[in-house]
mmCIF file with all atom_site columns, C-alpha atoms in Angstrom:
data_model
loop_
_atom_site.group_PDB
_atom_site.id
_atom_site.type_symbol
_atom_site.label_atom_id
_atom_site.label_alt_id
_atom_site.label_comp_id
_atom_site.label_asym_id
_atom_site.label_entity_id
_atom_site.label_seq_id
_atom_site.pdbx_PDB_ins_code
_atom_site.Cartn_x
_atom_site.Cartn_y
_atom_site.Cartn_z
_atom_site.occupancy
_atom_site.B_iso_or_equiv
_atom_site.pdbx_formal_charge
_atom_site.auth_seq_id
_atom_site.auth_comp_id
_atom_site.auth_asym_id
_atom_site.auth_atom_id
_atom_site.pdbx_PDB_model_num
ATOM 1   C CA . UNK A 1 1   ? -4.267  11.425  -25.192 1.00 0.00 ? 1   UNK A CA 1
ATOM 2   C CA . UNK A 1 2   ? -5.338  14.766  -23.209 1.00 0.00 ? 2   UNK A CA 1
ATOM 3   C CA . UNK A 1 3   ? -3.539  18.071  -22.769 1.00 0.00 ? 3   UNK A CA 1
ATOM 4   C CA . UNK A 1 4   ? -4.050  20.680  -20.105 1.00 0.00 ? 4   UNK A CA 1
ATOM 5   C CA . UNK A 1 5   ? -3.007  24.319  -20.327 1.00 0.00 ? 5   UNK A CA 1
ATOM 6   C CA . UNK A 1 6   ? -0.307  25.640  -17.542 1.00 0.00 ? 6   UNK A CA 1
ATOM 7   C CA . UNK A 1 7   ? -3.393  27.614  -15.778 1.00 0.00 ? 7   UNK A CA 1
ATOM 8   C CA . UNK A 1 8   ? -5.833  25.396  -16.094 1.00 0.00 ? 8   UNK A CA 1
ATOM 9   C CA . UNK A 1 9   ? -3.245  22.798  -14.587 1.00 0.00 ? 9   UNK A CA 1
ATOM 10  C CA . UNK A 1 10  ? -3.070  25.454  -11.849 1.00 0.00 ? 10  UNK A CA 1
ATOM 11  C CA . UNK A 1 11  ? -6.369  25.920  -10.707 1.00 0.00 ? 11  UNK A CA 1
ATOM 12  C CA . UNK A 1 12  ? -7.166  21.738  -11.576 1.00 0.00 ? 12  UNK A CA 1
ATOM 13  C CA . UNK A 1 13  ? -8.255  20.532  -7.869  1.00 0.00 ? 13  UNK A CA 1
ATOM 14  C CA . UNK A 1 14  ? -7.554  17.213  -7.114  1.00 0.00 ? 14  UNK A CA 1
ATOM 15  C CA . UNK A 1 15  ? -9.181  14.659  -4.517  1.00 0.00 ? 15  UNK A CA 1
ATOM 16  C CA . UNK A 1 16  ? -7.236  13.629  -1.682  1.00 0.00 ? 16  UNK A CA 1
ATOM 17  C CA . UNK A 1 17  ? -7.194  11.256  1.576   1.00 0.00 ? 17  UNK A CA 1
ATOM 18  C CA . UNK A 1 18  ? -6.939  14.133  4.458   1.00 0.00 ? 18  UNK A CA 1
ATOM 19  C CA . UNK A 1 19  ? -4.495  12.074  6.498   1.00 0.00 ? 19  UNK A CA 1
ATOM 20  C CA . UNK A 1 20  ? -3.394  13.053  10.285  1.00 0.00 ? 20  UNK A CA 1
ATOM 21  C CA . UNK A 1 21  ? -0.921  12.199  13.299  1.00 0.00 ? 21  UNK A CA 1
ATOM 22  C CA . UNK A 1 22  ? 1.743   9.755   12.479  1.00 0.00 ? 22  UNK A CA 1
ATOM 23  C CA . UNK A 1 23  ? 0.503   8.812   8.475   1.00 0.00 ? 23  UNK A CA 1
ATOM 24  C CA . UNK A 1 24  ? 0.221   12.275  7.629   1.00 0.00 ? 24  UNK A CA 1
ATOM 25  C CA . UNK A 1 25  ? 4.059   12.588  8.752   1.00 0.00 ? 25  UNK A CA 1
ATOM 26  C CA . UNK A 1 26  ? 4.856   9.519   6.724   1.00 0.00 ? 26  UNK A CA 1
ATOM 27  C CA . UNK A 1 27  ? 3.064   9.772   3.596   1.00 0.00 ? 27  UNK A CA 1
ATOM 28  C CA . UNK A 1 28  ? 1.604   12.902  3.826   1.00 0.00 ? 28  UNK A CA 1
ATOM 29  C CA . UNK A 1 29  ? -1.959  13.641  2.036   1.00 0.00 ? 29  UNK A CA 1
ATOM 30  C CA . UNK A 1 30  ? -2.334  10.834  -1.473  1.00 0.00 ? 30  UNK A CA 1
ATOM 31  C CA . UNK A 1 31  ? -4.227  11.454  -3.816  1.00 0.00 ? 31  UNK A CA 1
ATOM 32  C CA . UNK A 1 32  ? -7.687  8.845   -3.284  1.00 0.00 ? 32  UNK A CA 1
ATOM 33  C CA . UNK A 1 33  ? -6.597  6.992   -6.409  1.00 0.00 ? 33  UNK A CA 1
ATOM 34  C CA . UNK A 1 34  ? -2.773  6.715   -4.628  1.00 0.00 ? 34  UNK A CA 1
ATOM 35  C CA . UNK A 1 35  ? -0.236  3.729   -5.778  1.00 0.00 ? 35  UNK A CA 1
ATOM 36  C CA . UNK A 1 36  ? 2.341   2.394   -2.842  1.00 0.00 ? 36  UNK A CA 1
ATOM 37  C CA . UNK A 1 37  ? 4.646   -0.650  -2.714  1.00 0.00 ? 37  UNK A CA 1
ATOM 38  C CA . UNK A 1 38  ? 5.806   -1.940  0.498   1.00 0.00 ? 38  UNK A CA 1
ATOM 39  C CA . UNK A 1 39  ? 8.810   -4.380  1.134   1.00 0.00 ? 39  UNK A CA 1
ATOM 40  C CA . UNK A 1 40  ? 10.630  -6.339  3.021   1.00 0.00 ? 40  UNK A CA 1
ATOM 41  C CA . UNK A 1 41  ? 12.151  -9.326  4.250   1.00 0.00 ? 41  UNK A CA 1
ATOM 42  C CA . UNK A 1 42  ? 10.007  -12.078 6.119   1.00 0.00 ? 42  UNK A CA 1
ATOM 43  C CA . UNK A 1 43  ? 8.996   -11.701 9.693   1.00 0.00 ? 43  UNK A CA 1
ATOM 44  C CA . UNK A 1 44  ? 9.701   -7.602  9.599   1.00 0.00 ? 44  UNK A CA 1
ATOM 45  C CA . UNK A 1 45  ? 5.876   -6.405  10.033  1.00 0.00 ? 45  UNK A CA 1
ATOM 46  C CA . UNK A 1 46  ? 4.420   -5.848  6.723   1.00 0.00 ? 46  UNK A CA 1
ATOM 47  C CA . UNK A 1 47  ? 1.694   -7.484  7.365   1.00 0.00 ? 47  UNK A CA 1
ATOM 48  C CA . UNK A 1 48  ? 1.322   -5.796  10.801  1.00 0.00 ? 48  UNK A CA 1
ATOM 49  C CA . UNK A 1 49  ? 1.192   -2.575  9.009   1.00 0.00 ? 49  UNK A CA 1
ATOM 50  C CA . UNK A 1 50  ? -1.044  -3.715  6.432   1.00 0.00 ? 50  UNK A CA 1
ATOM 51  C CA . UNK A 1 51  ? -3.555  -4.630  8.834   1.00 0.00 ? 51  UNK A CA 1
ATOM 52  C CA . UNK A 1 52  ? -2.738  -1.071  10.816  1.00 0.00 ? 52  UNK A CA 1
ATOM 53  C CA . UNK A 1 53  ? -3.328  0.687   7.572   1.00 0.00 ? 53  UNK A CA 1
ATOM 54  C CA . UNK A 1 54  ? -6.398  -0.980  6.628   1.00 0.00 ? 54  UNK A CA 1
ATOM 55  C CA . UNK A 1 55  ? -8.087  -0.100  9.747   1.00 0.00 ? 55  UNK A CA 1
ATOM 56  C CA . UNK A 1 56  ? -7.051  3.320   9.163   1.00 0.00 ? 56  UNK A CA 1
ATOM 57  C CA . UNK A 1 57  ? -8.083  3.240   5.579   1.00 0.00 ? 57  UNK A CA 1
ATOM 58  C CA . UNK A 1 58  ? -11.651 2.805   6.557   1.00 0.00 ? 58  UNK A CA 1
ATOM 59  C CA . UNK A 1 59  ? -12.100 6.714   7.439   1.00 0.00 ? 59  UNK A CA 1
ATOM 60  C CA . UNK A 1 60  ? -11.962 7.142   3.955   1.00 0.00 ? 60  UNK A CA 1
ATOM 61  C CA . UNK A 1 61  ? -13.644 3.847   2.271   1.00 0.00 ? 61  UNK A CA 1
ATOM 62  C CA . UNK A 1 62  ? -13.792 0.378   2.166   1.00 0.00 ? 62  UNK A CA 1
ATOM 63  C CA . UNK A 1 63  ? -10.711 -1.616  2.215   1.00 0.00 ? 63  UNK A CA 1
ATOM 64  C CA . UNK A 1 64  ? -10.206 -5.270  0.042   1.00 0.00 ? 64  UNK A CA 1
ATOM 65  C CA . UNK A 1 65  ? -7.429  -6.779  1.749   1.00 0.00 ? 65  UNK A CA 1
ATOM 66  C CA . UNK A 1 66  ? -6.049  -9.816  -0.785  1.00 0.00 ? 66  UNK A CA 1
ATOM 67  C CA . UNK A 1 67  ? -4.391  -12.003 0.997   1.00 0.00 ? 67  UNK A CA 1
ATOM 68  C CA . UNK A 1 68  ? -2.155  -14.604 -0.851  1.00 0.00 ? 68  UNK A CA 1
ATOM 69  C CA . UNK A 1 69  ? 0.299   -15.317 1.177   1.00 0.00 ? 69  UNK A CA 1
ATOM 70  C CA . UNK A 1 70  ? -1.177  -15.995 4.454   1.00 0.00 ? 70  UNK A CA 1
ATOM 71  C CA . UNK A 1 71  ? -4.828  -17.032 3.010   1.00 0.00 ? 71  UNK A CA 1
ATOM 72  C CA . UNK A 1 72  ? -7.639  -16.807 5.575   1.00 0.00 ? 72  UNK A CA 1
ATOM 73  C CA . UNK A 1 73  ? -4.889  -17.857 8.363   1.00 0.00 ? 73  UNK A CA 1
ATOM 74  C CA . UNK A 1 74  ? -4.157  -18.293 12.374  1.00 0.00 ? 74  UNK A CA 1
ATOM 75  C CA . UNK A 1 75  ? -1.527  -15.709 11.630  1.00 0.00 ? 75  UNK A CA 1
ATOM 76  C CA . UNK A 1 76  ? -3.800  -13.157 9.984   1.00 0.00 ? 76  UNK A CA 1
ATOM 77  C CA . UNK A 1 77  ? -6.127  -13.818 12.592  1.00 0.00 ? 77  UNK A CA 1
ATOM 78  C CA . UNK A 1 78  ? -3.984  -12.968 15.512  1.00 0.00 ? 78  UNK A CA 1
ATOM 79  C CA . UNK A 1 79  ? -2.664  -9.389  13.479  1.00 0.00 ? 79  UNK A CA 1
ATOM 80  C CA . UNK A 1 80  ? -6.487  -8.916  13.246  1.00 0.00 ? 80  UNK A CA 1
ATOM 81  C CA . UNK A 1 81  ? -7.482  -9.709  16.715  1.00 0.00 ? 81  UNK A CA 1
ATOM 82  C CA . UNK A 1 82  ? -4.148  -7.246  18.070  1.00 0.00 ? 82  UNK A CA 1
ATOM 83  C CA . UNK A 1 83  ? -5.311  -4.353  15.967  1.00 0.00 ? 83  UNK A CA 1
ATOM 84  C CA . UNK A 1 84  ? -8.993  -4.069  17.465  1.00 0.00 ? 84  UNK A CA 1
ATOM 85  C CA . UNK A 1 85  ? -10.601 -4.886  14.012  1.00 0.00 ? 85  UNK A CA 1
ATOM 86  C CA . UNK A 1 86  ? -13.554 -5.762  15.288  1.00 0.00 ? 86  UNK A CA 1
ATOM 87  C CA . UNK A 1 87  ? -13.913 -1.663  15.002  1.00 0.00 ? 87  UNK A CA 1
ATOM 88  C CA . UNK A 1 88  ? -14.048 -1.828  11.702  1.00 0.00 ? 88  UNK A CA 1
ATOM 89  C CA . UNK A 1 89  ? -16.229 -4.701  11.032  1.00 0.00 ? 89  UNK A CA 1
ATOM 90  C CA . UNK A 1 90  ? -18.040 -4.576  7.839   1.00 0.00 ? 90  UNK A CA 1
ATOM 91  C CA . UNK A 1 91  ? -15.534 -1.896  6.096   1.00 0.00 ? 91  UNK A CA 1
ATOM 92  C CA . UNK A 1 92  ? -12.665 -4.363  5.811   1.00 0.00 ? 92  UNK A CA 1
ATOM 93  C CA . UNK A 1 93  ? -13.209 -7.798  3.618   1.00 0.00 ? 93  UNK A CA 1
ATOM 94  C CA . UNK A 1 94  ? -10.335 -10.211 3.327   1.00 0.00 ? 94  UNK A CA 1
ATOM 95  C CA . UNK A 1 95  ? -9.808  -12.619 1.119   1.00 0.00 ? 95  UNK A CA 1
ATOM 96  C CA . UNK A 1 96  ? -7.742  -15.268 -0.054  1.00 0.00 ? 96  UNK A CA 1
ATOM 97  C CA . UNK A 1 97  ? -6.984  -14.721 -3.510  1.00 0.00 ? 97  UNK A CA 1
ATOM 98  C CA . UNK A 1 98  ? -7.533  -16.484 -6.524  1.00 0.00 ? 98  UNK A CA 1
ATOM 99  C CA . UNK A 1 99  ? -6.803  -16.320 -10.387 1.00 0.00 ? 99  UNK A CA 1
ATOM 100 C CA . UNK A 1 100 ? -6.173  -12.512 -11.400 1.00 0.00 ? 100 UNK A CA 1
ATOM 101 C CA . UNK A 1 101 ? -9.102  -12.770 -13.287 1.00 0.00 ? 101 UNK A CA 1
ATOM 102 C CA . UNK A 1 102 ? -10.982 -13.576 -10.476 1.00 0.00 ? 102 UNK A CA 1
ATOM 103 C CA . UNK A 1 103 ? -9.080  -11.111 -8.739  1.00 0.00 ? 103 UNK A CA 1
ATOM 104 C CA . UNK A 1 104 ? -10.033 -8.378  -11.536 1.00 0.00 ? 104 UNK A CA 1
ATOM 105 C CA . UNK A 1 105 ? -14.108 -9.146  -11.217 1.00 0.00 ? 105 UNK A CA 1
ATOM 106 C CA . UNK A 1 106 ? -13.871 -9.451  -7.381  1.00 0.00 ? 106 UNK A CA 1
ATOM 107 C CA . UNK A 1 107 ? -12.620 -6.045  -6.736  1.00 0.00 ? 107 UNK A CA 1
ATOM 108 C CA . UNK A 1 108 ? -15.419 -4.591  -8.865  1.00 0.00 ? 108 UNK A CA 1
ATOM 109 C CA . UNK A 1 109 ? -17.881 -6.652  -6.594  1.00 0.00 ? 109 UNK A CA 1
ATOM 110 C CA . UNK A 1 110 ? -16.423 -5.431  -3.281  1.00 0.00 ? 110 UNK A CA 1
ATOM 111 C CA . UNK A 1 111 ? -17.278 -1.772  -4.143  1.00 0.00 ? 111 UNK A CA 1
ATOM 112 C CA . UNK A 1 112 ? -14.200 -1.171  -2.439  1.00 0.00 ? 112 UNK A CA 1
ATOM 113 C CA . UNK A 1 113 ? -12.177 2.197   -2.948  1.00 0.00 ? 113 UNK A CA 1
ATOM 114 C CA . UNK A 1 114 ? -8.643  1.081   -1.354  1.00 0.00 ? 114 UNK A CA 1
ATOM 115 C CA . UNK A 1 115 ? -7.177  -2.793  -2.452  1.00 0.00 ? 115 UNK A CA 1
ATOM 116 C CA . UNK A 1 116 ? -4.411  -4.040  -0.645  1.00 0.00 ? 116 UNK A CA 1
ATOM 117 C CA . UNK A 1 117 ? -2.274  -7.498  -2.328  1.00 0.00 ? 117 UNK A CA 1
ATOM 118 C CA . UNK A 1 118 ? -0.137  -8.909  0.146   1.00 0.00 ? 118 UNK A CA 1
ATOM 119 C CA . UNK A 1 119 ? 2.111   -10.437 -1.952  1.00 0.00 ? 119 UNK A CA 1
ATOM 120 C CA . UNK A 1 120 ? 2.824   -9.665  -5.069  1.00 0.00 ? 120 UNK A CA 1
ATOM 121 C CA . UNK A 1 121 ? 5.322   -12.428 -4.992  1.00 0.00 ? 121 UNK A CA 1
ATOM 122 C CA . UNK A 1 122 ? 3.336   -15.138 -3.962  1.00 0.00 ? 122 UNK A CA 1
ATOM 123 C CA . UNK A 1 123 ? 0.402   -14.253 -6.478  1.00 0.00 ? 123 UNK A CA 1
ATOM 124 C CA . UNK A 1 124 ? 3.310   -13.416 -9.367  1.00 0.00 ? 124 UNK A CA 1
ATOM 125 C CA . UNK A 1 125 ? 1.655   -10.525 -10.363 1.00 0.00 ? 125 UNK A CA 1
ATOM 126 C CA . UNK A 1 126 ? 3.292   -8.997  -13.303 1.00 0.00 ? 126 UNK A CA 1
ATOM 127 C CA . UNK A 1 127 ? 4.067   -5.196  -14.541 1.00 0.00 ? 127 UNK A CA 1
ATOM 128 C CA . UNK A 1 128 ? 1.608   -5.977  -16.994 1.00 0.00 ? 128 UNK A CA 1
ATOM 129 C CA . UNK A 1 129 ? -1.326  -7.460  -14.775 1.00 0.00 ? 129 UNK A CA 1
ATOM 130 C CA . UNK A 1 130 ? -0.326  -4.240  -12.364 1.00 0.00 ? 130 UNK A CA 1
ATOM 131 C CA . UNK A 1 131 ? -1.345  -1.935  -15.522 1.00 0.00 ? 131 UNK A CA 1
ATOM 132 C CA . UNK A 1 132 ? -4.090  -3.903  -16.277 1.00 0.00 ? 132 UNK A CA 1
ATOM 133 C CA . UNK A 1 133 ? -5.419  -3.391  -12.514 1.00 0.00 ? 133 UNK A CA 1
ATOM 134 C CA . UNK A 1 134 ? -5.000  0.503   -12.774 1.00 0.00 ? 134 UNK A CA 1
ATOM 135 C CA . UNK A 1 135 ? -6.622  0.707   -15.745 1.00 0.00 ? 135 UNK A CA 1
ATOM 136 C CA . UNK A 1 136 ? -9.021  -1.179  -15.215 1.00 0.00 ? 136 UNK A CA 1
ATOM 137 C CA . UNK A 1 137 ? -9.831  0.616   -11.741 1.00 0.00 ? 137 UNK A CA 1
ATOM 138 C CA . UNK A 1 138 ? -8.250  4.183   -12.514 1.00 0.00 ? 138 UNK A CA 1
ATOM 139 C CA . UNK A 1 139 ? -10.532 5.611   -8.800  1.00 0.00 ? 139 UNK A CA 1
ATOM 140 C CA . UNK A 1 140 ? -8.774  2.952   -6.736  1.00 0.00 ? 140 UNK A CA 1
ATOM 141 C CA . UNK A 1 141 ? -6.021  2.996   -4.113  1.00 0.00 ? 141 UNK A CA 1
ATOM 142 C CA . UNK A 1 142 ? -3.522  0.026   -4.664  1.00 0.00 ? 142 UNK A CA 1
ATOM 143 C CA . UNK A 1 143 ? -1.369  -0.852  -2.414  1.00 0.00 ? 143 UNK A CA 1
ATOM 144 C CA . UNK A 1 144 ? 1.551   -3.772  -3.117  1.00 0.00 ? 144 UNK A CA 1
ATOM 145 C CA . UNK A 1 145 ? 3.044   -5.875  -0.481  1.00 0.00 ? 145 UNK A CA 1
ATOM 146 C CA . UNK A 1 146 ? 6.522   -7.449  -2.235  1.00 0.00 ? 146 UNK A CA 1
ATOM 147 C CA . UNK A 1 147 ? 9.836   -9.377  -0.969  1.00 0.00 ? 147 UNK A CA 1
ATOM 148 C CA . UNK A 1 148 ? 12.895  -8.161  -0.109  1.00 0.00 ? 148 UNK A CA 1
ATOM 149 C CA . UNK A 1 149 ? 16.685  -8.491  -0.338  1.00 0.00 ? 149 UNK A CA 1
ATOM 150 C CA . UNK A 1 150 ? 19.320  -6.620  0.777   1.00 0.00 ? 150 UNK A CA 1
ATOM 151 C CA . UNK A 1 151 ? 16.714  -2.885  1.077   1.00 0.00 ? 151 UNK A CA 1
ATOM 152 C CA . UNK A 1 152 ? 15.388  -3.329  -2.370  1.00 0.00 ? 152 UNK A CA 1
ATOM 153 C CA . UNK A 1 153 ? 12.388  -5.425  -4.050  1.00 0.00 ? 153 UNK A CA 1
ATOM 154 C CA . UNK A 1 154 ? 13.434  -8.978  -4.697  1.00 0.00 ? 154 UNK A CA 1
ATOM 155 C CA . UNK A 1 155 ? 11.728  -10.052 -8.015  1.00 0.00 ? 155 UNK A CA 1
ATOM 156 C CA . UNK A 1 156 ? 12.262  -7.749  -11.528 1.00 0.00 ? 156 UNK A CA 1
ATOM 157 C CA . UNK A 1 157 ? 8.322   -7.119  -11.160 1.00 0.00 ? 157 UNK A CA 1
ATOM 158 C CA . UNK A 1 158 ? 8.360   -5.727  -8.234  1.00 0.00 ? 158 UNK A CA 1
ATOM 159 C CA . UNK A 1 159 ? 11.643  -3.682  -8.742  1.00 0.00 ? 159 UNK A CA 1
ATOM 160 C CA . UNK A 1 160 ? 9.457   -2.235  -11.665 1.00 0.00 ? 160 UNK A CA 1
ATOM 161 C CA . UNK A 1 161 ? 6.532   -1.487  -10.626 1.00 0.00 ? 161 UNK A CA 1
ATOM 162 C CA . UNK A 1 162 ? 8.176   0.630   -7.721  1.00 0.00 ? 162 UNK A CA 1
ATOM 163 C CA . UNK A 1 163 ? 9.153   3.036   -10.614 1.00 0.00 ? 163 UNK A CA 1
ATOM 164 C CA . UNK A 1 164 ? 5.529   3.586   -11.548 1.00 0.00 ? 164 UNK A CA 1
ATOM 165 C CA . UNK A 1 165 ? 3.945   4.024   -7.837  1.00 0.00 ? 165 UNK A CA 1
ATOM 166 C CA . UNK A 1 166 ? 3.516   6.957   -5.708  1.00 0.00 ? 166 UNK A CA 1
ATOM 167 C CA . UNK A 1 167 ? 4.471   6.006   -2.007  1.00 0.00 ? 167 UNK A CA 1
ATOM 168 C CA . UNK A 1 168 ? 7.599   2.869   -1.944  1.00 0.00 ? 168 UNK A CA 1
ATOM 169 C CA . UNK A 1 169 ? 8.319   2.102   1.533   1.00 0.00 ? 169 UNK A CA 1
ATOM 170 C CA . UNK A 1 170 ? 11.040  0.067   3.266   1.00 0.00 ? 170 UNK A CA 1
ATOM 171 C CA . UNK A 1 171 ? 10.228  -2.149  5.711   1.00 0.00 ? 171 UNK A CA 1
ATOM 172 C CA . UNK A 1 172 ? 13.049  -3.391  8.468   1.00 0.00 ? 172 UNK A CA 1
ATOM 173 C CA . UNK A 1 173 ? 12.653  -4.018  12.385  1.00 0.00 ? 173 UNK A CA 1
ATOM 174 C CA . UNK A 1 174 ? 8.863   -3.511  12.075  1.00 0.00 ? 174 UNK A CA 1
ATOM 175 C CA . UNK A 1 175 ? 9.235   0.622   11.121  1.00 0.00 ? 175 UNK A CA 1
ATOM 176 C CA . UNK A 1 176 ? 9.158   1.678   7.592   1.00 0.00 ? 176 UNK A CA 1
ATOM 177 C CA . UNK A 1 177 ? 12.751  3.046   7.761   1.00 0.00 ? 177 UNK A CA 1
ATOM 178 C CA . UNK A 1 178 ? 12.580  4.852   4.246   1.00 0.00 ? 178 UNK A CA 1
ATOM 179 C CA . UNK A 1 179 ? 9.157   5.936   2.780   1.00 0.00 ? 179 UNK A CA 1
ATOM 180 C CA . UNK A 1 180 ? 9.455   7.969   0.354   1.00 0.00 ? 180 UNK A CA 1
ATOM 181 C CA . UNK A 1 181 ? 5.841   9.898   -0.848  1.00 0.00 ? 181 UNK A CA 1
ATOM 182 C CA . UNK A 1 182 ? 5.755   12.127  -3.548  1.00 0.00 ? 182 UNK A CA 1
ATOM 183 C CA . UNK A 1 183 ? 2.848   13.898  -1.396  1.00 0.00 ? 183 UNK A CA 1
ATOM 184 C CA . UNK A 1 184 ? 5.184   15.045  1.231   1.00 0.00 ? 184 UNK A CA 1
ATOM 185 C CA . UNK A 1 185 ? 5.834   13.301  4.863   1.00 0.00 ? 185 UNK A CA 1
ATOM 186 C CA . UNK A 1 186 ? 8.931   10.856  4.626   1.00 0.00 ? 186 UNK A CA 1
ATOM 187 C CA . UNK A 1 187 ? 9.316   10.644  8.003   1.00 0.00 ? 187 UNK A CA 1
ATOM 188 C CA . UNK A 1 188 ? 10.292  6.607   9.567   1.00 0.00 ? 188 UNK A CA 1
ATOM 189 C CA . UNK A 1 189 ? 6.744   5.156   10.396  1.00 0.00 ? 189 UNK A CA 1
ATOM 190 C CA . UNK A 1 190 ? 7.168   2.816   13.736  1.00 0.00 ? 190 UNK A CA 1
ATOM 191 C CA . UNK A 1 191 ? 4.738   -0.357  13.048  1.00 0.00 ? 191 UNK A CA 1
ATOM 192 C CA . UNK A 1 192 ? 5.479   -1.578  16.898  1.00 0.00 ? 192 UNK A CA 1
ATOM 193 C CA . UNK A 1 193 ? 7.163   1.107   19.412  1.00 0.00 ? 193 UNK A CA 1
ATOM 194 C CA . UNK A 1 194 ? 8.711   -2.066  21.373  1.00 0.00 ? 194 UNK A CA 1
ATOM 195 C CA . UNK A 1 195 ? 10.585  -3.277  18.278  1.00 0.00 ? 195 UNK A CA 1
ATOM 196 C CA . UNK A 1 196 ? 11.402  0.239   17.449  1.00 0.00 ? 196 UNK A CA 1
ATOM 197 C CA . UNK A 1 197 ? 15.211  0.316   16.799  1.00 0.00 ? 197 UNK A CA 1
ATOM 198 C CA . UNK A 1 198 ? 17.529  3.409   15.804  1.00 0.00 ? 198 UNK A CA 1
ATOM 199 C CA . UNK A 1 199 ? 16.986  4.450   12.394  1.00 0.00 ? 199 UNK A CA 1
ATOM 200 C CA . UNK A 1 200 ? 18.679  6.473   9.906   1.00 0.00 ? 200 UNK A CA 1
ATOM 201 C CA . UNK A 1 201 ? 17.205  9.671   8.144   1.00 0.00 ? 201 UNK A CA 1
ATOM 202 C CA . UNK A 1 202 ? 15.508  9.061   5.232   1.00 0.00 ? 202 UNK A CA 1
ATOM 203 C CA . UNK A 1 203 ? 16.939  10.775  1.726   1.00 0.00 ? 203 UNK A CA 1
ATOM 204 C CA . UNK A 1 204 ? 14.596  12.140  0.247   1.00 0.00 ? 204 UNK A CA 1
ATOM 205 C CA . UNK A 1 205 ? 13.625  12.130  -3.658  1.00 0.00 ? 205 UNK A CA 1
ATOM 206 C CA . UNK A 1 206 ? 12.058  13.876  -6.125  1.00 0.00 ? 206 UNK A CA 1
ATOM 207 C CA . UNK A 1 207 ? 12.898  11.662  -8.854  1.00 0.00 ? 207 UNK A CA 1
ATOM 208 C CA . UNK A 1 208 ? 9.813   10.169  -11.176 1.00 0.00 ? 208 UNK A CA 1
#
């Protein structure tokens, strides 16, 4: 338990990613230990983003990039090959997942300060495992890919967790239609301008 005074909550300073351009507009400027679930339905461009993101990710730290569902793949391959990762190279490890114990020790081995699991669905991480992470690694970006149906998460997990993170974004047509950041942005994010459709405003929140 720790309590903070109203002006010493004022004056606190807190450490954030300085994002620009087109992710500054979406999810404005996170905190460095920032939370975010993405979803969607299959073949929408979550992992396209993912892969977008991590590259991006690098100007502030290394990036673990988990990768259940596809493993070490052709498919991840080609994402990686269209996104110029190559530019990147040695700031960006993937791997193919494992036990979530392994999981837990391999993220303190990769030194890395952002960890991306694409999916939670396919690993079956839990609300509980999810705290356990955080805790764990309380300086850490997360970011969790999950299922979708019908605009929301599909499983109870992920539906849960989204209560607890920072950024949840909605993934549909390869643009994230709906993010919603409590550090400001919320503007649609296009993942590929030639699948870019017409998309509604986003309504904002400011619910926790």
């Amino acid at each position: 338990m720790r309590a903070i005074g109203v002006k010493a909550f004022i004056e606190k300073s807190f450490h954030t990613f300085a994002f620009e351009g087109e992710w500054k507009d979406s999810f404005g400027e996170p905190e460095k230990n920032f939370k975010m679930i993405l979803y969607g339905e299959s073949g929408h461009g979550k992992t396209e983003f993912n892969v977008r993101f991590a590259k991006y990710l690098t100007v502030f730290g290394k990036v673990l990039y988990i990768s259940y569902e596809q493993g070490i793949s052709k498919s991840l391959q080609d994402s990686i090959v269209r996104n110029n990762m190559d530019d990147v190279a040695g700031k960006v490890m993937f791997t193919s997942g494992g036990l979530f114990s392994e999981v837990v020790d391999y993220i303190k081995k990769s030194r890395s300060r952002i960890v991306i699991i694409d999916s939670l669905d396919f690993m079956k991480l839990t609300v509980d495992q999810y705290k356990i992470l955080i805790k764990t690694y309380p300086k850490k970006a997360f970011i969790i890919i999950a299922w979708a149906k019908n605009g929301t998460p599909k499983s109870q997990h992920a539906k849960d967790i989204e209560f607890m993170v920072d950024i949840k974004s909605l993934v549909e047509d390869f643009t994230i239609t709906l993010p919603r950041s409590r550090f400001g942005g919320n503007k649609p994010f296009v993942i590929w301008d030639n699948c870019k459709k017409k998309v509604k405003q986003p309504d904002l929140f400011n619910q926790d």
